[in-house]
Amino acid sequence: MTDALFLTSEDVAGLASPAEYVAAVREGYRQRGEGAPARPRAKLTNADPPGMLTDYSAVLPETGAMGGYMYAAGFGESDAWFVTPLFDAESGEPLALLDGASMNPFKTGAAGAVGVDALAREDARTLAVVGSGSQARGQLRATATVRDFDSVWVYSPTKESRESFAGEMNERLDASVAAVASNAAAVEEADVVITATTASEPVFDGDLLAPGTHVTAMGQYHPDKRELDATTIERATYVPDLRERVTTDAGSFIAAVEEGAISEDHVHAELGEVVAGTAEGRQSDDDITVFDSGGTGIETVAAAHMLYEKAREAGLGSELSFAPASEALTGK
């Protein structure tokens, strides 16, 4: 028998800072850029009751961990449950099982922040956030650790939501955070733009982007839905988290190909290749860059292992026992 650590959502919540998530996820993407295996999300859908079962995975050899996410969303309860199994990358033994919901905005936000750090101008000082939910919160908190922003402009369609979000973040961050009345007001003078929405159609006009802007898009991963228009994709140095997913669920990229704005070879590099230095990212201050973040096992495993180690140091969690197949797989 092998004991693994079970971490509840309460155990995980507040266990690490946004900067610690970013450091762990950056290291995960560096390993990916040097050849660590990762598989894009796979999704099974159910019609009645409507729902989806999703998973993705990665192996991070230098971290010494592998695993991923499996989550159910929708179905009869119209809710979501996130489970993160973590294994030792050398022995294969289970290390931990995490209730992965509370870490989700932080590990996803960290992936976005790594994209900003790798692709945005060093002197970026103004940030636009389109969206005001939990994922937008995670993106903003993480991104604020990689650039010294002076001003953050927030837009979402509901006035109360964007103003509440701006008020909360204004108290939490050093930057001045303000709600604005349109996506154009947020985007047109921003050095960095983050989209974290549930929108099915583009959330801003790509012609509004000034030369040198970086865009991180993370709210959609469906072939028929997109946050970015074809103009944005065409103008940009396009960097996804995983090259393999761009023709399957990167809706903004797929739509731009279908509209004839780009071809499938418009992918510049994976984020991990830029982080590892095996591919160049931004080549000039005038480049427009896009990081298309659909979610991978890379940030999930990196964040989960970091939380596992911190939980062990803090004495958190409870033990679960697993039987190896050599003992239990008997057929008796």
Tab-separated table of C-alpha atoms in Angstrom:
chain	number	residue	atom	x	y	z
A	1	MET	CA	0.000	0.000	0.000
A	2	THR	CA	1.080	3.591	-0.683
A	3	ASP	CA	-0.147	6.622	1.206
A	4	ALA	CA	-1.053	9.804	-0.680
A	5	LEU	CA	-2.035	13.192	0.676
A	6	PHE	CA	-5.620	14.352	0.237
A	7	LEU	CA	-6.000	18.134	0.188
A	8	THR	CA	-9.414	19.725	0.480
A	9	SER	CA	-10.345	23.036	-1.104
A	10	GLU	CA	-10.008	24.609	2.342
A	11	ASP	CA	-6.491	23.167	2.713
A	12	VAL	CA	-5.467	24.658	-0.633
A	13	ALA	CA	-7.146	28.065	-0.335
A	14	GLY	CA	-4.648	30.756	0.603
A	15	LEU	CA	-1.783	28.270	0.809
A	16	ALA	CA	0.320	30.057	-1.838
A	17	SER	CA	0.636	33.612	-3.114
A	18	PRO	CA	0.008	34.601	-6.756
A	19	ALA	CA	3.760	35.090	-7.188
A	20	GLU	CA	4.431	31.535	-5.973
A	21	TYR	CA	1.905	30.174	-8.462
A	22	VAL	CA	3.579	32.152	-11.244
A	23	ALA	CA	7.047	30.863	-10.351
A	24	ALA	CA	5.864	27.239	-10.309
A	25	VAL	CA	3.958	27.548	-13.581
A	26	ARG	CA	6.838	29.348	-15.325
A	27	GLU	CA	9.101	26.441	-14.391
A	28	GLY	CA	6.511	23.989	-15.750
A	29	TYR	CA	6.385	25.768	-19.097
A	30	ARG	CA	10.171	25.880	-19.259
A	31	GLN	CA	10.189	22.094	-18.964
A	32	ARG	CA	7.515	21.851	-21.648
A	33	GLY	CA	9.687	23.999	-23.915
A	34	GLU	CA	12.482	21.503	-23.454
A	35	GLY	CA	10.310	18.513	-24.327
A	36	ALA	CA	8.151	17.609	-21.308
A	37	PRO	CA	5.024	15.734	-22.464
A	38	ALA	CA	1.603	17.396	-22.235
A	39	ARG	CA	-1.739	16.458	-23.762
A	40	PRO	CA	-4.472	18.980	-24.644
A	41	ARG	CA	-7.868	18.773	-23.017
A	42	ALA	CA	-10.258	16.052	-24.058
A	43	LYS	CA	-13.965	16.626	-23.545
A	44	LEU	CA	-16.925	14.280	-23.473
A	45	THR	CA	-20.368	15.856	-23.648
A	46	ASN	CA	-23.684	14.534	-22.434
A	47	ALA	CA	-27.051	15.666	-23.805
A	48	ASP	CA	-29.502	14.713	-21.062
A	49	PRO	CA	-28.767	16.013	-18.521
A	50	PRO	CA	-26.480	18.485	-20.354
A	51	GLY	CA	-22.915	18.419	-19.111
A	52	MET	CA	-19.307	17.728	-19.937
A	53	LEU	CA	-16.501	15.598	-18.539
A	54	THR	CA	-13.072	17.067	-19.259
A	55	ASP	CA	-9.482	16.034	-18.608
A	56	TYR	CA	-5.920	16.932	-19.521
A	57	SER	CA	-2.512	15.851	-18.283
A	58	ALA	CA	1.225	16.531	-18.264
A	59	VAL	CA	4.520	15.078	-17.062
A	60	LEU	CA	7.062	17.486	-15.527
A	61	PRO	CA	10.207	15.364	-15.095
A	62	GLU	CA	12.360	17.965	-13.327
A	63	THR	CA	9.564	18.855	-10.926
A	64	GLY	CA	9.231	15.130	-10.315
A	65	ALA	CA	5.475	15.096	-10.765
A	66	MET	CA	2.818	14.187	-13.295
A	67	GLY	CA	-0.949	14.220	-13.369
A	68	GLY	CA	-3.596	16.694	-14.445
A	69	TYR	CA	-7.215	17.691	-14.114
A	70	MET	CA	-10.480	15.840	-14.442
A	71	TYR	CA	-13.638	17.835	-13.931
A	72	ALA	CA	-17.358	17.506	-14.450
A	73	ALA	CA	-19.505	20.528	-15.244
A	74	GLY	CA	-23.239	20.828	-15.692
A	75	PHE	CA	-25.319	17.678	-15.423
A	76	GLY	CA	-28.164	17.527	-12.934
A	77	GLU	CA	-26.673	19.801	-10.272
A	78	SER	CA	-25.572	22.456	-12.815
A	79	ASP	CA	-22.295	22.842	-10.952
A	80	ALA	CA	-18.663	21.800	-11.405
A	81	TRP	CA	-16.232	19.564	-9.508
A	82	PHE	CA	-12.461	19.584	-10.081
A	83	VAL	CA	-10.220	16.660	-9.132
A	84	THR	CA	-6.430	16.759	-9.441
A	85	PRO	CA	-4.461	13.502	-9.116
A	86	LEU	CA	-0.721	13.935	-8.674
A	87	PHE	CA	1.843	11.160	-9.185
A	88	ASP	CA	5.567	10.821	-8.600
A	89	ALA	CA	7.251	11.121	-12.012
A	90	GLU	CA	10.005	8.639	-11.105
A	91	SER	CA	8.252	5.877	-9.169
A	92	GLY	CA	4.775	6.379	-10.617
A	93	GLU	CA	3.278	6.219	-7.127
A	94	PRO	CA	0.417	8.520	-6.199
A	95	LEU	CA	1.553	11.579	-4.248
A	96	ALA	CA	-1.642	13.491	-3.692
A	97	LEU	CA	-5.254	14.038	-4.599
A	98	LEU	CA	-6.463	17.631	-4.564
A	99	ASP	CA	-9.874	19.199	-4.637
A	100	GLY	CA	-8.817	21.464	-7.463
A	101	ALA	CA	-11.527	24.136	-7.549
A	102	SER	CA	-9.997	26.780	-5.285
A	103	MET	CA	-6.620	26.667	-7.044
A	104	ASN	CA	-8.156	27.015	-10.511
A	105	PRO	CA	-8.192	30.817	-10.902
A	106	PHE	CA	-4.684	31.037	-9.456
A	107	LYS	CA	-3.018	28.388	-11.588
A	108	THR	CA	-4.840	29.634	-14.707
A	109	GLY	CA	-3.988	33.215	-13.794
A	110	ALA	CA	-0.375	32.168	-13.383
A	111	ALA	CA	-0.307	30.724	-16.905
A	112	GLY	CA	-1.611	34.040	-18.217
A	113	ALA	CA	0.999	35.929	-16.220
A	114	VAL	CA	3.783	33.735	-17.608
A	115	GLY	CA	2.490	34.623	-21.078
A	116	VAL	CA	2.573	38.328	-20.224
A	117	ASP	CA	6.060	38.040	-18.757
A	118	ALA	CA	7.344	36.205	-21.838
A	119	LEU	CA	5.670	38.359	-24.495
A	120	ALA	CA	4.703	41.822	-23.205
A	121	ARG	CA	7.046	44.792	-23.390
A	122	GLU	CA	9.212	45.248	-20.324
A	123	ASP	CA	7.929	48.808	-19.948
A	124	ALA	CA	4.219	47.855	-20.046
A	125	ARG	CA	2.400	50.048	-17.535
A	126	THR	CA	-1.270	50.013	-18.569
A	127	LEU	CA	-3.537	46.971	-18.456
A	128	ALA	CA	-7.043	46.320	-19.760
A	129	VAL	CA	-9.134	43.496	-18.319
A	130	VAL	CA	-12.261	42.430	-20.188
A	131	GLY	CA	-14.261	40.346	-17.725
A	132	SER	CA	-14.974	40.634	-14.021
A	133	GLY	CA	-15.440	37.093	-12.713
A	134	SER	CA	-13.227	34.738	-10.734
A	135	GLN	CA	-10.935	34.012	-13.683
A	136	ALA	CA	-10.451	37.718	-14.379
A	137	ARG	CA	-9.577	38.148	-10.702
A	138	GLY	CA	-6.983	35.378	-10.895
A	139	GLN	CA	-5.495	36.755	-14.107
A	140	LEU	CA	-5.166	40.263	-12.733
A	141	ARG	CA	-3.663	39.251	-9.395
A	142	ALA	CA	-1.074	37.029	-11.082
A	143	THR	CA	-0.231	39.460	-13.884
A	144	ALA	CA	0.354	42.253	-11.381
A	145	THR	CA	3.334	40.245	-10.091
A	146	VAL	CA	5.219	40.318	-13.427
A	147	ARG	CA	4.828	43.984	-14.474
A	148	ASP	CA	4.594	47.244	-12.492
A	149	PHE	CA	1.271	48.537	-13.789
A	150	ASP	CA	0.218	52.115	-13.077
A	151	SER	CA	-3.334	51.860	-14.429
A	152	VAL	CA	-5.810	49.007	-14.896
A	153	TRP	CA	-9.039	49.530	-16.821
A	154	VAL	CA	-11.824	46.979	-16.359
A	155	TYR	CA	-14.790	46.406	-18.618
A	156	SER	CA	-17.610	43.887	-18.457
A	157	PRO	CA	-21.169	44.363	-19.732
A	158	THR	CA	-22.794	44.646	-16.305
A	159	LYS	CA	-22.018	47.995	-14.687
A	160	GLU	CA	-22.390	46.729	-11.119
A	161	SER	CA	-20.034	43.786	-11.752
A	162	ARG	CA	-17.225	45.823	-13.273
A	163	GLU	CA	-17.456	48.514	-10.613
A	164	SER	CA	-17.441	45.971	-7.792
A	165	PHE	CA	-14.463	44.182	-9.353
A	166	ALA	CA	-12.577	47.446	-9.832
A	167	GLY	CA	-13.247	48.517	-6.248
A	168	GLU	CA	-12.000	45.219	-4.843
A	169	MET	CA	-8.862	45.146	-7.009
A	170	ASN	CA	-8.117	48.815	-6.380
A	171	GLU	CA	-7.791	48.021	-2.679
A	172	ARG	CA	-5.726	44.893	-3.292
A	173	LEU	CA	-3.209	46.168	-5.887
A	174	ASP	CA	-0.747	49.034	-6.006
A	175	ALA	CA	-2.026	50.075	-9.448
A	176	SER	CA	-5.023	52.352	-9.915
A	177	VAL	CA	-7.949	50.143	-10.986
A	178	ALA	CA	-11.014	51.731	-12.567
A	179	ALA	CA	-14.132	50.497	-14.346
A	180	VAL	CA	-14.807	51.909	-17.823
A	181	ALA	CA	-18.008	52.027	-19.841
A	182	SER	CA	-16.873	50.230	-23.010
A	183	ASN	CA	-14.397	47.658	-24.247
A	184	ALA	CA	-12.901	50.297	-26.548
A	185	ALA	CA	-12.173	52.600	-23.602
A	186	ALA	CA	-10.328	49.739	-21.882
A	187	VAL	CA	-8.377	48.439	-24.853
A	188	GLU	CA	-7.301	51.269	-27.113
A	189	GLU	CA	-4.506	52.682	-24.922
A	190	ALA	CA	-3.549	49.502	-23.066
A	191	ASP	CA	-0.076	47.972	-23.179
A	192	VAL	CA	-1.525	44.609	-22.094
A	193	VAL	CA	-5.042	43.268	-22.658
A	194	ILE	CA	-6.518	40.277	-20.816
A	195	THR	CA	-9.796	38.689	-21.872
A	196	ALA	CA	-11.426	36.422	-19.303
A	197	THR	CA	-15.046	36.074	-20.377
A	198	THR	CA	-17.734	33.585	-21.344
A	199	ALA	CA	-18.445	35.484	-24.568
A	200	SER	CA	-18.943	33.486	-27.764
A	201	GLU	CA	-18.052	36.388	-30.074
A	202	PRO	CA	-15.055	38.778	-30.103
A	203	VAL	CA	-15.000	41.146	-27.141
A	204	PHE	CA	-13.107	43.991	-28.830
A	205	ASP	CA	-12.122	45.255	-32.289
A	206	GLY	CA	-8.585	44.220	-33.201
A	207	ASP	CA	-8.044	47.491	-35.058
A	208	LEU	CA	-8.073	49.233	-31.662
A	209	LEU	CA	-4.832	47.581	-30.556
A	210	ALA	CA	-1.882	49.943	-30.556
A	211	PRO	CA	1.463	48.688	-31.886
A	212	GLY	CA	3.334	46.888	-29.127
A	213	THR	CA	0.263	45.597	-27.292
A	214	HIS	CA	0.211	42.130	-25.765
A	215	VAL	CA	-3.060	40.171	-25.495
A	216	THR	CA	-3.735	37.180	-23.270
A	217	ALA	CA	-6.995	35.410	-24.121
A	218	MET	CA	-8.136	32.676	-21.739
A	219	GLY	CA	-11.921	32.626	-21.571
A	220	GLN	CA	-12.837	30.321	-24.449
A	221	TYR	CA	-11.618	26.911	-25.604
A	222	HIS	CA	-14.306	25.797	-28.033
A	223	PRO	CA	-14.000	25.568	-31.833
A	224	ASP	CA	-17.167	27.632	-32.373
A	225	LYS	CA	-16.520	30.303	-29.726
A	226	ARG	CA	-13.915	33.049	-29.603
A	227	GLU	CA	-12.904	36.135	-27.663
A	228	LEU	CA	-10.540	37.555	-30.319
A	229	ASP	CA	-11.449	38.604	-33.851
A	230	ALA	CA	-9.563	37.634	-37.001
A	231	THR	CA	-7.925	41.074	-37.154
A	232	THR	CA	-6.263	40.549	-33.769
A	233	ILE	CA	-4.969	37.103	-34.722
A	234	GLU	CA	-3.760	38.309	-38.119
A	235	ARG	CA	-1.883	41.289	-36.653
A	236	ALA	CA	-0.241	39.281	-33.887
A	237	THR	CA	2.680	37.032	-33.209
A	238	TYR	CA	0.480	34.130	-32.127
A	239	VAL	CA	1.630	31.886	-29.243
A	240	PRO	CA	-0.627	29.149	-27.801
A	241	ASP	CA	-0.059	27.062	-24.704
A	242	LEU	CA	0.001	23.879	-26.818
A	243	ARG	CA	0.396	23.853	-30.591
A	244	GLU	CA	-1.688	20.692	-30.849
A	245	ARG	CA	-4.885	22.391	-29.659
A	246	VAL	CA	-4.998	25.339	-32.065
A	247	THR	CA	-6.981	23.470	-34.731
A	248	THR	CA	-9.248	21.651	-32.283
A	249	ASP	CA	-10.495	24.102	-29.643
A	250	ALA	CA	-8.734	27.458	-30.169
A	251	GLY	CA	-11.849	29.121	-31.555
A	252	SER	CA	-10.229	32.498	-32.303
A	253	PHE	CA	-7.480	30.853	-34.358
A	254	ILE	CA	-9.898	28.496	-36.128
A	255	ALA	CA	-12.220	31.359	-37.085
A	256	ALA	CA	-9.309	33.422	-38.433
A	257	VAL	CA	-8.252	30.473	-40.623
A	258	GLU	CA	-11.818	29.977	-41.861
A	259	GLU	CA	-12.094	33.686	-42.714
A	260	GLY	CA	-8.883	33.494	-44.731
A	261	ALA	CA	-7.049	35.978	-42.518
A	262	ILE	CA	-4.284	33.492	-41.688
A	263	SER	CA	-3.170	29.963	-42.484
A	264	GLU	CA	-2.524	27.157	-40.025
A	265	ASP	CA	1.208	27.919	-40.073
A	266	HIS	CA	0.519	31.283	-38.369
A	267	VAL	CA	1.499	29.682	-35.027
A	268	HIS	CA	4.775	31.311	-34.022
A	269	ALA	CA	5.742	29.017	-31.134
A	270	GLU	CA	4.372	27.417	-27.999
A	271	LEU	CA	4.642	29.406	-24.784
A	272	GLY	CA	7.023	26.836	-23.337
A	273	GLU	CA	9.411	27.297	-26.243
A	274	VAL	CA	9.518	31.046	-25.603
A	275	VAL	CA	9.998	30.561	-21.853
A	276	ALA	CA	12.774	28.014	-22.431
A	277	GLY	CA	14.498	30.278	-24.952
A	278	THR	CA	14.237	27.777	-27.800
A	279	ALA	CA	12.030	30.225	-29.727
A	280	GLU	CA	12.053	34.011	-29.832
A	281	GLY	CA	9.000	35.799	-28.504
A	282	ARG	CA	8.594	39.524	-29.067
A	283	GLN	CA	11.051	40.736	-31.708
A	284	SER	CA	10.386	44.472	-31.466
A	285	ASP	CA	8.583	46.998	-29.289
A	286	ASP	CA	5.998	47.428	-32.050
A	287	ASP	CA	5.001	43.768	-32.265
A	288	ILE	CA	1.480	42.812	-31.263
A	289	THR	CA	1.595	39.493	-29.432
A	290	VAL	CA	-1.125	37.046	-28.403
A	291	PHE	CA	-0.989	34.269	-25.841
A	292	ASP	CA	-3.938	31.945	-26.398
A	293	SER	CA	-4.454	30.102	-23.109
A	294	GLY	CA	-6.861	27.175	-23.274
A	295	GLY	CA	-5.734	25.459	-20.092
A	296	THR	CA	-3.288	22.559	-19.858
A	297	GLY	CA	-1.953	20.007	-17.447
A	298	ILE	CA	1.313	21.965	-17.346
A	299	GLU	CA	0.078	24.692	-15.019
A	300	THR	CA	-2.123	22.191	-13.191
A	301	VAL	CA	0.696	19.790	-12.311
A	302	ALA	CA	3.138	22.598	-11.558
A	303	ALA	CA	0.715	24.347	-9.215
A	304	ALA	CA	-0.549	21.149	-7.609
A	305	HIS	CA	2.977	19.954	-6.799
A	306	MET	CA	3.879	23.328	-5.327
A	307	LEU	CA	0.756	23.175	-3.129
A	308	TYR	CA	1.512	19.566	-2.174
A	309	GLU	CA	4.969	20.514	-0.945
A	310	LYS	CA	3.681	23.531	0.983
A	311	ALA	CA	0.904	21.430	2.534
A	312	ARG	CA	3.393	18.833	3.716
A	313	GLU	CA	5.518	21.533	5.327
A	314	ALA	CA	2.434	22.973	7.027
A	315	GLY	CA	1.099	19.598	8.164
A	316	LEU	CA	-2.119	19.962	6.169
A	317	GLY	CA	-4.262	17.271	4.581
A	318	SER	CA	-5.152	13.689	5.379
A	319	GLU	CA	-3.860	10.379	4.101
A	320	LEU	CA	-5.414	8.080	1.519
A	321	SER	CA	-4.082	4.576	0.902
A	322	PHE	CA	-3.715	3.126	-2.600
A	323	ALA	CA	-2.986	-0.506	-3.423
A	324	PRO	CA	-0.465	-1.165	-6.207
A	325	ALA	CA	-1.681	-3.241	-9.132
A	326	SER	CA	0.885	-5.923	-8.314
A	327	GLU	CA	-1.094	-6.638	-5.166
A	328	ALA	CA	-4.664	-5.704	-6.045
A	329	LEU	CA	-5.010	-6.587	-9.719
A	330	THR	CA	-5.711	-10.254	-9.085
A	331	GLY	CA	-9.114	-10.848	-10.597
A	332	LYS	CA	-10.084	-12.804	-7.490
